[in-house]
Short mmCIF file of C-alpha atoms in Angstrom, two decimals:
data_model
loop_
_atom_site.label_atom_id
_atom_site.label_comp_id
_atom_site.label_asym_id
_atom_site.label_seq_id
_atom_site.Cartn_x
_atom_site.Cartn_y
_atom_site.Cartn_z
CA UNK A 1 -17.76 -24.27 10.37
CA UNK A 2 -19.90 -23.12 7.50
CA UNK A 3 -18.57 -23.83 3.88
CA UNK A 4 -18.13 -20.37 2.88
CA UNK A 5 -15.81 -19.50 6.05
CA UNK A 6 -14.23 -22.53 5.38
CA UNK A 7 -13.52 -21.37 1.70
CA UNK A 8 -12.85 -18.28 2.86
CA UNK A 9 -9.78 -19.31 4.92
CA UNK A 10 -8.44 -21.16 2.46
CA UNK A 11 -8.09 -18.49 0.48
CA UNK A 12 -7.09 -16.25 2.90
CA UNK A 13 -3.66 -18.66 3.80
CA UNK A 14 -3.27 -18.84 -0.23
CA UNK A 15 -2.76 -14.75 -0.02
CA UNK A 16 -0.73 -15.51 3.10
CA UNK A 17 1.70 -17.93 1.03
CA UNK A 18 2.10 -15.27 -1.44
CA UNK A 19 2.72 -12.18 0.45
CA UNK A 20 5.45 -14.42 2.06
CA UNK A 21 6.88 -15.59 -0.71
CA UNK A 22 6.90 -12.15 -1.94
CA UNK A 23 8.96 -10.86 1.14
CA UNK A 24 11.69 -13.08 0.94
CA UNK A 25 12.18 -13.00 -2.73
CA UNK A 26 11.75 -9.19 -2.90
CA UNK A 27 15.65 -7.53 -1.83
CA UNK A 28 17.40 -10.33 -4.54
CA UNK A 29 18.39 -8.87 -8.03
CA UNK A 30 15.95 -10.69 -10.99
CA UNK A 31 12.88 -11.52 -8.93
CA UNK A 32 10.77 -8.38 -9.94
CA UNK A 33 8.62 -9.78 -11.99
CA UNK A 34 7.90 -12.59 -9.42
CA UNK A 35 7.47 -10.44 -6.59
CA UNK A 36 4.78 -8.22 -8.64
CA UNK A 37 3.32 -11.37 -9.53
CA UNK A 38 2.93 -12.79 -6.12
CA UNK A 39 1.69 -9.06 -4.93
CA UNK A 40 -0.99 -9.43 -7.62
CA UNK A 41 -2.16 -13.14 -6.67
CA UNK A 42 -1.99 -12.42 -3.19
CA UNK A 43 -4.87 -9.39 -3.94
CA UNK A 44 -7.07 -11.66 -5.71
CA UNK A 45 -6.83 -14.27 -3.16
CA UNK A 46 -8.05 -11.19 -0.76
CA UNK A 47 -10.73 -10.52 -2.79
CA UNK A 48 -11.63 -14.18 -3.17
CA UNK A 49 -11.54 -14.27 0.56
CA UNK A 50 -13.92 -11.36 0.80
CA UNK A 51 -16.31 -12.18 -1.33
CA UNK A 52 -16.70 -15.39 0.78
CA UNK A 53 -17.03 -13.74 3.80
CA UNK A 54 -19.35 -11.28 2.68
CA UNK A 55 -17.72 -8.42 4.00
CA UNK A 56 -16.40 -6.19 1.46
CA UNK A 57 -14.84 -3.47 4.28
CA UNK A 58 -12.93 -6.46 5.48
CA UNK A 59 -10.61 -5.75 2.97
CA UNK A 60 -10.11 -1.73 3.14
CA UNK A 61 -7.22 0.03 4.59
CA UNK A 62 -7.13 2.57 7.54
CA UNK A 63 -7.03 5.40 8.33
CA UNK A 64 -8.82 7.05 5.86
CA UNK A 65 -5.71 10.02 5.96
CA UNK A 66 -2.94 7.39 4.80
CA UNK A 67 -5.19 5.85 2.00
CA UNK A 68 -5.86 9.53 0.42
CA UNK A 69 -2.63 10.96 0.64
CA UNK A 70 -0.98 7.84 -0.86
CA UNK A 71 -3.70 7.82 -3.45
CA UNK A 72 -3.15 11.38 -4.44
CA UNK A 73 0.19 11.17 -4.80
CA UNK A 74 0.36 7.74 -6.86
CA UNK A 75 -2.33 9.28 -8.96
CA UNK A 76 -0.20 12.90 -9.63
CA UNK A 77 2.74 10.32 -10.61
CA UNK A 78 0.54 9.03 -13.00
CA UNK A 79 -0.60 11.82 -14.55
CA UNK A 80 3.01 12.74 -14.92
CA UNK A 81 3.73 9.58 -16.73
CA UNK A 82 0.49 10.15 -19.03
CA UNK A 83 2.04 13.80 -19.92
CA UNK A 84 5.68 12.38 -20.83
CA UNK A 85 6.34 12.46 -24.65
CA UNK A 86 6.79 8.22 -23.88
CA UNK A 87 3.74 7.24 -21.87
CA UNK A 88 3.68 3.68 -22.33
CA UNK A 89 7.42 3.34 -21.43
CA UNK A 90 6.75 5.60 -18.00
CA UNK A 91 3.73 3.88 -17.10
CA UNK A 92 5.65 0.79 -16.94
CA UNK A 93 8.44 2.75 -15.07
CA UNK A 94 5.32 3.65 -12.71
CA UNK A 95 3.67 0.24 -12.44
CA UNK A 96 7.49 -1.43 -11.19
CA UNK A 97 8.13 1.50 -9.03
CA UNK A 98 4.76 3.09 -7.65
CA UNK A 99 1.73 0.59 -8.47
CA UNK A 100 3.03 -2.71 -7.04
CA UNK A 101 5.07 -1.23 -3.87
CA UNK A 102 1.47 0.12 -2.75
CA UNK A 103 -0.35 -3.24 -3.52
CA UNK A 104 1.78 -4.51 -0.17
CA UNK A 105 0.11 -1.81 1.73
CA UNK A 106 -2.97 -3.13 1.50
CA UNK A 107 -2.00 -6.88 1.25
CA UNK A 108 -0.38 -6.71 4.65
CA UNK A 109 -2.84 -5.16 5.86
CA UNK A 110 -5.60 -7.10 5.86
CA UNK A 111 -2.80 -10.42 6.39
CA UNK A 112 -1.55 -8.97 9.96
CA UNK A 113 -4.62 -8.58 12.53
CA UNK A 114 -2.56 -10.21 16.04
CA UNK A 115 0.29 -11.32 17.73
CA UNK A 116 0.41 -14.89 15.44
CA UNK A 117 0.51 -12.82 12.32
CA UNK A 118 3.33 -10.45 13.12
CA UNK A 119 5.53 -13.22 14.19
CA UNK A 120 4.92 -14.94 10.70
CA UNK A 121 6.40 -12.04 8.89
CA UNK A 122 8.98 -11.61 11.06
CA UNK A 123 10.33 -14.77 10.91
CA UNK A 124 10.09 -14.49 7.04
CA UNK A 125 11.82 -11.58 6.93
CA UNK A 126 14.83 -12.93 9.30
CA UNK A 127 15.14 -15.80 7.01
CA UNK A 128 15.89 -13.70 4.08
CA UNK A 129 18.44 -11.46 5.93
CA UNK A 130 20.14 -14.93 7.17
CA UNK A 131 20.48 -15.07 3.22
CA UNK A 132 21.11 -11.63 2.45
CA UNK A 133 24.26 -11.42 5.22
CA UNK A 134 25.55 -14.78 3.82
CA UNK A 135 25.80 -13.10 0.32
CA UNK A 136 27.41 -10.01 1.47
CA UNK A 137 30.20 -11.41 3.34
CA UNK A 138 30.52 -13.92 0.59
CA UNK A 139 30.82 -10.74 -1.91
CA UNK A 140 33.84 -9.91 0.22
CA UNK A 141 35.81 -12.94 -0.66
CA UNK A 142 34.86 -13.35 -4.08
CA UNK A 143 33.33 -10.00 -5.27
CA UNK A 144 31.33 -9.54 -8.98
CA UNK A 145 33.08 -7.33 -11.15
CA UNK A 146 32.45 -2.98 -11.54
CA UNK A 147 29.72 -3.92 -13.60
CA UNK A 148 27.62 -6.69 -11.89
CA UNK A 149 25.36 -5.86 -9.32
CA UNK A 150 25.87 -8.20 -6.45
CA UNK A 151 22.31 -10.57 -6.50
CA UNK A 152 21.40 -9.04 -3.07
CA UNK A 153 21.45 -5.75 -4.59
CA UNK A 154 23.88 -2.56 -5.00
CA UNK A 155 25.48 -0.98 -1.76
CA UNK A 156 22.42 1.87 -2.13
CA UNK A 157 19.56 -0.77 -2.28
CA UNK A 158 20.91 -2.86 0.30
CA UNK A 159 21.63 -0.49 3.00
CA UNK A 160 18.24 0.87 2.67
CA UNK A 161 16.59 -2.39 3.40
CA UNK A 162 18.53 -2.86 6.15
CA UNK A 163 17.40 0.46 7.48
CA UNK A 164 13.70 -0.10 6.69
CA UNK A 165 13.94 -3.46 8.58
CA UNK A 166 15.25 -2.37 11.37
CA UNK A 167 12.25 -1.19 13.46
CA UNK A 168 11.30 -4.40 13.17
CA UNK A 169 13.51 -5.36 15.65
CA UNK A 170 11.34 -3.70 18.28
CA UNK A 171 8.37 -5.37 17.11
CA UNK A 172 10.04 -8.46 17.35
CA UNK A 173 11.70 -8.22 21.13
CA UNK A 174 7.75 -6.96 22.43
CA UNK A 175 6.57 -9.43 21.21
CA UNK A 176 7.22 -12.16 23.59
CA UNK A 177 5.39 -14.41 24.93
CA UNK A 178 6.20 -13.36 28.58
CA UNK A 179 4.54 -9.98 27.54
CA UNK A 180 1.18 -11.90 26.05
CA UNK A 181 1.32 -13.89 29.01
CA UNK A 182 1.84 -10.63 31.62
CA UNK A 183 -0.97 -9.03 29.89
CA UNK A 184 -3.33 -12.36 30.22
CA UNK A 185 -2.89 -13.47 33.50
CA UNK A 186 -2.09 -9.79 35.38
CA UNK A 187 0.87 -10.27 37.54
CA UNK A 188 0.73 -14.10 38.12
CA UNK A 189 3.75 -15.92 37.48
CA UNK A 190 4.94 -17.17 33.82
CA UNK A 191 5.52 -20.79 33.72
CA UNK A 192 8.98 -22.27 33.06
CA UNK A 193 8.40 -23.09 29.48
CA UNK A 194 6.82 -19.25 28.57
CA UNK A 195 10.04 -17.72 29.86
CA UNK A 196 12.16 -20.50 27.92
CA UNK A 197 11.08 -19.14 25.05
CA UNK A 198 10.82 -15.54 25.47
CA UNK A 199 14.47 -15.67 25.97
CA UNK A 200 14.98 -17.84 23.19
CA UNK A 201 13.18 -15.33 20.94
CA UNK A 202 15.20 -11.90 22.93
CA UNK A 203 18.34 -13.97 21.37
CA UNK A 204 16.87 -14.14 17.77
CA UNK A 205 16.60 -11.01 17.78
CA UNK A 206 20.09 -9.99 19.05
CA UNK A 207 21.56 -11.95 16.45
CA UNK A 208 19.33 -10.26 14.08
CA UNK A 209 21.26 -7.36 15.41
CA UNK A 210 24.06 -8.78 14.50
CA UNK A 211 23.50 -9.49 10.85
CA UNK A 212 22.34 -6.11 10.62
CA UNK A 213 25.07 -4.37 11.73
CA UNK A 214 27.67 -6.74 10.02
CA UNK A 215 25.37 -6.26 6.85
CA UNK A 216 25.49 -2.75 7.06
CA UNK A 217 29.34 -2.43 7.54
CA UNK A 218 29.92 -4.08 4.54
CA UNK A 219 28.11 -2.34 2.33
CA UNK A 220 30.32 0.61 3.54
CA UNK A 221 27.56 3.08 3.57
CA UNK A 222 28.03 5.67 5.08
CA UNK A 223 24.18 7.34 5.65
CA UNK A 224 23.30 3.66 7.28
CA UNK A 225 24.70 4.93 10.79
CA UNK A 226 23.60 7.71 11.21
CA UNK A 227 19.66 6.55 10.19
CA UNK A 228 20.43 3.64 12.79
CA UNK A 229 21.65 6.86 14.95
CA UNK A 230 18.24 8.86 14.45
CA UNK A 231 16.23 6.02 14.83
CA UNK A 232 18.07 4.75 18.09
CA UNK A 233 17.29 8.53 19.75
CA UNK A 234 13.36 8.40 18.46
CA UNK A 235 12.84 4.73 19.84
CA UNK A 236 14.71 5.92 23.50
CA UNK A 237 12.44 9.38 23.21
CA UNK A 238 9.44 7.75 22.78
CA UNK A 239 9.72 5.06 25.17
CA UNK A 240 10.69 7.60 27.75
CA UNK A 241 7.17 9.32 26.57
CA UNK A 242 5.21 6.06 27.13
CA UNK A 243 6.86 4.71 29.93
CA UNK A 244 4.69 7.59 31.79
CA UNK A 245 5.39 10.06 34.79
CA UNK A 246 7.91 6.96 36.60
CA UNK A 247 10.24 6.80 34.17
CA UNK A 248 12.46 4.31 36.36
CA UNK A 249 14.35 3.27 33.30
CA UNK A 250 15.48 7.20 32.72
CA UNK A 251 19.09 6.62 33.76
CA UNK A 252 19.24 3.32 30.79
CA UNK A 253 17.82 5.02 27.92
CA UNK A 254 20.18 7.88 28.26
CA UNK A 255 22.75 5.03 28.48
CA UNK A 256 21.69 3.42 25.66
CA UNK A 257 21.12 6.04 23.55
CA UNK A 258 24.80 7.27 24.81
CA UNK A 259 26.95 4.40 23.77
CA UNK A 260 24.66 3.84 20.91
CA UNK A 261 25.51 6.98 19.30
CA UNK A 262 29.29 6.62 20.29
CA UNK A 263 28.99 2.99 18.34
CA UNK A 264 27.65 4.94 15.14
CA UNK A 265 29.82 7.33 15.19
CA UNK A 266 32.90 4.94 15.19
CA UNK A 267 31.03 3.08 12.41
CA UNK A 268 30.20 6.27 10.19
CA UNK A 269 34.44 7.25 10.72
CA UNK A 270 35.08 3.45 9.82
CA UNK A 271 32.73 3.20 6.91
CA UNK A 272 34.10 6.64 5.06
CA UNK A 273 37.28 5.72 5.46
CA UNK A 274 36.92 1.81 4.29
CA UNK A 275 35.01 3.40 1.28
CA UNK A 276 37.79 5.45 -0.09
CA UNK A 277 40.50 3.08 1.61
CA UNK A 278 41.41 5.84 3.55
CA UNK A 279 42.39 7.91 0.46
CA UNK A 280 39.46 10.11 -0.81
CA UNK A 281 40.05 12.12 -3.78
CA UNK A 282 41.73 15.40 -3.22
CA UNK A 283 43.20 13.81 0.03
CA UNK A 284 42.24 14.94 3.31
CA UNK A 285 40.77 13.06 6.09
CA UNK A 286 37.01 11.49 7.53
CA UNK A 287 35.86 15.42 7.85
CA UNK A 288 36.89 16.18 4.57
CA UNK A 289 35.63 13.35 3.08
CA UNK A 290 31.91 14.07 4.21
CA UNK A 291 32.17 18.19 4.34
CA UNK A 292 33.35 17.69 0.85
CA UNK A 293 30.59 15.03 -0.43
CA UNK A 294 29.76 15.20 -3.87
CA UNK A 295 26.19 15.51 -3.15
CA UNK A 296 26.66 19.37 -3.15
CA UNK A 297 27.02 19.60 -6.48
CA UNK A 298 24.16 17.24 -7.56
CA UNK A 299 21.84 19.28 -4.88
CA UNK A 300 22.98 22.53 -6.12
CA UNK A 301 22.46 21.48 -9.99
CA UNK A 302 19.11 19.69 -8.99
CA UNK A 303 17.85 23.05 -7.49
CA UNK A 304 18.88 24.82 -10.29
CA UNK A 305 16.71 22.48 -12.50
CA UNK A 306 14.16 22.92 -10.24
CA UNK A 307 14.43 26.93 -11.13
CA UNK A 308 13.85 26.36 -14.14
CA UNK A 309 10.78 24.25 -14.03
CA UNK A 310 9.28 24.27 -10.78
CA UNK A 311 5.70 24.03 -11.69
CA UNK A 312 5.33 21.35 -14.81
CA UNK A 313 8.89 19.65 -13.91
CA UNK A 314 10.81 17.34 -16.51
CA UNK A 315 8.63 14.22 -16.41
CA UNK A 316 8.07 11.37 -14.44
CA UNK A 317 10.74 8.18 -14.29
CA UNK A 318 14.16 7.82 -13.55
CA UNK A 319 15.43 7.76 -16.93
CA UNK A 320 13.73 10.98 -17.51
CA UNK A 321 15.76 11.95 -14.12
CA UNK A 322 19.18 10.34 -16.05
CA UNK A 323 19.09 12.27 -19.27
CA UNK A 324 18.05 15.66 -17.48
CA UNK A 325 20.67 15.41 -14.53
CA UNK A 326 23.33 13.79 -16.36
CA UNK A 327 23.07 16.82 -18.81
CA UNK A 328 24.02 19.69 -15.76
CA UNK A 329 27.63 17.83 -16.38
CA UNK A 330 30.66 17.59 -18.65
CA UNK A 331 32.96 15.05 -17.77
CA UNK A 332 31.97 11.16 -18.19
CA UNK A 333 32.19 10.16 -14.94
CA UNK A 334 30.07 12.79 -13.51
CA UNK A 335 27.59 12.14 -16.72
CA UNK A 336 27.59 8.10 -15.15
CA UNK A 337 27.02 8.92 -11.76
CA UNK A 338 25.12 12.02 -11.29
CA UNK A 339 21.94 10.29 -12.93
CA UNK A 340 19.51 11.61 -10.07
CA UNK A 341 19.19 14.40 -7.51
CA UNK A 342 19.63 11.79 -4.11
CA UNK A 343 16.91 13.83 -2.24
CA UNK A 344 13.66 12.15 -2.41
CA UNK A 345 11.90 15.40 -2.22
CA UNK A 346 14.12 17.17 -5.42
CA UNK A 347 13.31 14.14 -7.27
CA UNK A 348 9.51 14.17 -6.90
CA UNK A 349 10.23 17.90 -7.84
CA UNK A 350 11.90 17.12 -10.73
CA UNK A 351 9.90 14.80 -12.17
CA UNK A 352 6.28 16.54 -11.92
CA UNK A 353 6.80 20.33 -10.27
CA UNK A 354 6.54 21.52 -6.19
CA UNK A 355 3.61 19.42 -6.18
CA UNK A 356 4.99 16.21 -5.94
CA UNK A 357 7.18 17.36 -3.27
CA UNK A 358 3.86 18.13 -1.28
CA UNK A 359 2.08 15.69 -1.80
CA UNK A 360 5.72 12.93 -0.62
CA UNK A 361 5.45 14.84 2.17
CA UNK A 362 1.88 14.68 2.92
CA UNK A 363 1.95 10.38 2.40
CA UNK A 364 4.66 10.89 5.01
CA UNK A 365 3.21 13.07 7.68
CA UNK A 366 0.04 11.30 7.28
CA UNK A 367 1.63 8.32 8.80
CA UNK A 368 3.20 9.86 11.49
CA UNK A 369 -0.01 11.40 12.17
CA UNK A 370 -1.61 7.97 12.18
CA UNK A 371 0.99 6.69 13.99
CA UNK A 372 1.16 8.65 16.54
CA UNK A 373 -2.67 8.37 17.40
CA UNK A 374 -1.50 4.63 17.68
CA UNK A 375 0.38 5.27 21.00
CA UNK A 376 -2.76 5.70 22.52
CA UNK A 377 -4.30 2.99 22.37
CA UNK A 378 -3.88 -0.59 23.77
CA UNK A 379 -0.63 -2.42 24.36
CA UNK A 380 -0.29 -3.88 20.83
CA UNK A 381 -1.27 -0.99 19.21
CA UNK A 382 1.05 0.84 20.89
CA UNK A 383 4.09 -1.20 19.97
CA UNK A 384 2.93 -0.82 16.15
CA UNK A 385 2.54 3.07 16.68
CA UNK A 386 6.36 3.08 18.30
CA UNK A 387 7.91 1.09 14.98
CA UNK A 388 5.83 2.91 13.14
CA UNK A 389 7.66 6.03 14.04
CA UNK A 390 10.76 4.62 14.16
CA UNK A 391 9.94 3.25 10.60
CA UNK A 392 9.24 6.52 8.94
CA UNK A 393 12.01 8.46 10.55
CA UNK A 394 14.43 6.16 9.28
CA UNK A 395 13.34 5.62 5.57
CA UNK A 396 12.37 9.43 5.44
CA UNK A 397 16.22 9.98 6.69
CA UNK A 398 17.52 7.54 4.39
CA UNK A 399 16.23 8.90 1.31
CA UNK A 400 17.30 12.59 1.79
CA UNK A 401 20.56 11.54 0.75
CA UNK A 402 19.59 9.53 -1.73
CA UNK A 403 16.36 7.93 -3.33
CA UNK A 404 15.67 4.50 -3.72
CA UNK A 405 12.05 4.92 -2.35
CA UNK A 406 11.43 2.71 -5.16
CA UNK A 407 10.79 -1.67 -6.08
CA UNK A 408 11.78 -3.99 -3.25
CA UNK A 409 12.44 -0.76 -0.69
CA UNK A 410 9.09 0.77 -1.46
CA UNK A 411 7.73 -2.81 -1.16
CA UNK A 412 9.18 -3.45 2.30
CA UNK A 413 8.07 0.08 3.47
CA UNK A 414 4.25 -0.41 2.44
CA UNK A 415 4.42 -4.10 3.56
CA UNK A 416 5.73 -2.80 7.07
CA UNK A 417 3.51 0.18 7.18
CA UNK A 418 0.61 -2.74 6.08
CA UNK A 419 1.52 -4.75 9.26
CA UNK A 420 1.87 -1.65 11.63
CA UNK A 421 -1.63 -0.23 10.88
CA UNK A 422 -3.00 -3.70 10.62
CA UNK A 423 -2.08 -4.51 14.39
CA UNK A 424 -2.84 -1.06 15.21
CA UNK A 425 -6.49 -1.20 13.95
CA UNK A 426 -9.38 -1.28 16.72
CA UNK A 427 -11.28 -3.99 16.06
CA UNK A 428 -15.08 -4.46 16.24
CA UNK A 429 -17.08 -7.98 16.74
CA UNK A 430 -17.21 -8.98 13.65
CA UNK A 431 -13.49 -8.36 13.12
CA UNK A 432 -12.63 -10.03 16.20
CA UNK A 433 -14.94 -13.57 15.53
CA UNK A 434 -13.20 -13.39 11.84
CA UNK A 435 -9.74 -13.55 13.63
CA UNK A 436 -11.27 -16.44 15.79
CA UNK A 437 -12.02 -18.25 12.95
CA UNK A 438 -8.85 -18.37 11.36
CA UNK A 439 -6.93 -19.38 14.06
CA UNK A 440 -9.36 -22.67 14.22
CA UNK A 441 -9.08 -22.97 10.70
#
């Protein structure tokens, strides 16, 4: 091997360390500064790795779509933060909650080219929600007081991780070994040892079920089930779609997709009535506790703020957000609580004007667009297209209820969508014999 590919590799498995480091540290309270940290070393690693290799594209992010519509709305952010009467204050809002959740797109990007890769982060990330479900039941037995934020994060945070990881689960059960070696060998038969494993694997990922779905009834969320709903009915659709004009498995989705939303539904009744202990205020029961949601109120003062400014908006971060929402209200605890419009869309709107609710939406349809062009291609590629889906559906869902589109969640998002488009990329020759020589490295 030459000495600059050998170089090269070495700094390419330094960015590795980092970006995995960075994933497991990312959904526990106090590691922000670490996490940007590792984000940051794990870029200049890339570079380092680049600049070895001689091959400056080798770094760049596709498609072209996702990279300009992200870019153009991280850039109108900024210029929101550079017209607030405290720029320095917002641009550090910005940096935390826009700047290094994007470095991850193009981080694990460039990190995830094959099968090898993907399982990497994905057993990563099932370490740290081993951790993370260990904390929350632990919370139930000894719980921090009203005014300490449990270390895995707030009931908000938490549940939206658990959201945003869930399409990996898909990723994770396709990719088997038994799959690799069906596609390899064309219909001969797997050895002993191949199918061993595969179901070995098919049971990691059931019990990553599990935690999720024990995780996610603790928090006592509410939104969490029916995102898992939405998602459930998008992966069955689409798999339908790609299973082409057979469709032998018809007759299971519809089962599937049929006790799975029968399962969400009892969780969604179980959740809002564990969250009030059965006794919301003003009384009533599980209907009245969602039909009268105090999210009304916040929407209907948020798009009465919006009224009034719908072109400049009130300026960009979330305290901004605090002292202008908090202000629609008159008693304290409304003040305390009502500190943001929970609709990702009304809060891009009132922070910088209808144009940051364009241009969310644009980063988001661009990936579905990209994603969708993904289900045409090869077997891999297709898999990445159908999480990718899942992925955006699911976070998009989320965060019209509330926001949190921000630090560790915005990092996980970008670091997914990273990996997605990463194994989804069409490779050329000089992409594939770089991928050859870092497995012999």
């Amino acid at each position: 091997m030459k000495p600059n590919k050998t170089i090269s590799n070495r700094w390419h498995t330094a960015a590795t360390y980092a970006a995995a480091l960075c994933l497991l540290i990312a959904p526990f309270r106090g590691s922000t500064g670490w996490r940007a940290a590792l984000l940051v070393l794990a870029v200049i690693f890339i570079l380092m790795a680049a600049k070895y290799r001689r091959q400056a594209l080798w770094t760049m992010p596709a498609p072209a779509s996702v990279f300009y519509a992200v870019s153009a709305w991280a850039l109108a952010l900024l210029l929101g933060c550079l017209a607030s009467p405290d720029q320095w204050h917002q641009l550090n809002s910005w940096k935390g909650e826009v700047l290094t959740p994007l470095l991850a797109l193009p981080v694990f990007f460039v990190l995830t080219k094959n099968h090898r890769d993907a399982r990497r982060w994905l057993l990563v990330l099932a370490t740290g929600l081993i951790g993370l479900t260990s904390l929350a039941i632990l919370n139930q037995f000894d719980p921090v007081d009203a005014m300490t934020m449990p270390a895995f994060g707030g009931i908000g945070p938490y549940s939206t991780w658990l959201v945003t990881l869930c399409p990996l689960l898909v990723l994770a059960w396709r990719l088997s070994p038994a799959r690799d070696d069906a596609r390899n060998n064309a219909g001969d038969a797997m050895p002993d040892t191949t199918l061993q494993l595969t179901r070995k694997i098919h049971a990691c990922v059931l019990a990553a079920v599990v935690l999720i779905l024990v995780s996610a009834y603790l928090t006592a969320n509410r939104a969490i089930w029916i995102c898992f709903a939405l998602m459930l009915l998008v992966y069955a659709g689409l798999s339908i779609m790609l299973a082409g004009p057979q469709r032998r498995y018809l007759g299971q989705w519809a089962a599937l997709v049929l006790v799975g939303s029968m399962v969400f539904i009892g969780l969604f009744i179980a959740a809002t009535e564990q969250r009030f202990n059965g006794k919301p205020p003003g009384g009533g029961g599980t209907i009245e506790m969602v039909t009268h949601d105090n999210r009304g109120v916040i929407w209907r003062e948020a798009i009465a703020l919006v009224a009034e400014k719908p072109f400049t908006g009130y300026g960009y971060g979330r305290d901004v957000l605090e002292k202008t929402m908090s202000g629609r209200f008159t008693e304290p605890l409304d003040k305390a609580l009502f500190i943001q419009g929970h609709n990702l869309v009304l809060n891009q709107v009132l922070q910088i004007g209808v144009v940051g609710a364009v241009l969310i939406l644009a980063v988001f349809m661009s990936l579905i667009h990209a994603f969708s062009n993904m289900l045409r291609g090869p077997a891999l590629a297709r898999t990445a297209g159908l999480c990718g889906l899942i992925l955006v559906v699911g976070v998009f869902t989320r965060n019209m209820v509330d926001d949190f589109f921000i630090r560790q969640n915005a990092i996980l998002f970008w670091a997914i969508v990273g990996m997605l488009l990463g194994l989804g990329l069409k490779l050329d020759k000089n992409q594939v014999k770089l991928n050859s020589t870092d497995k012999s490295a």
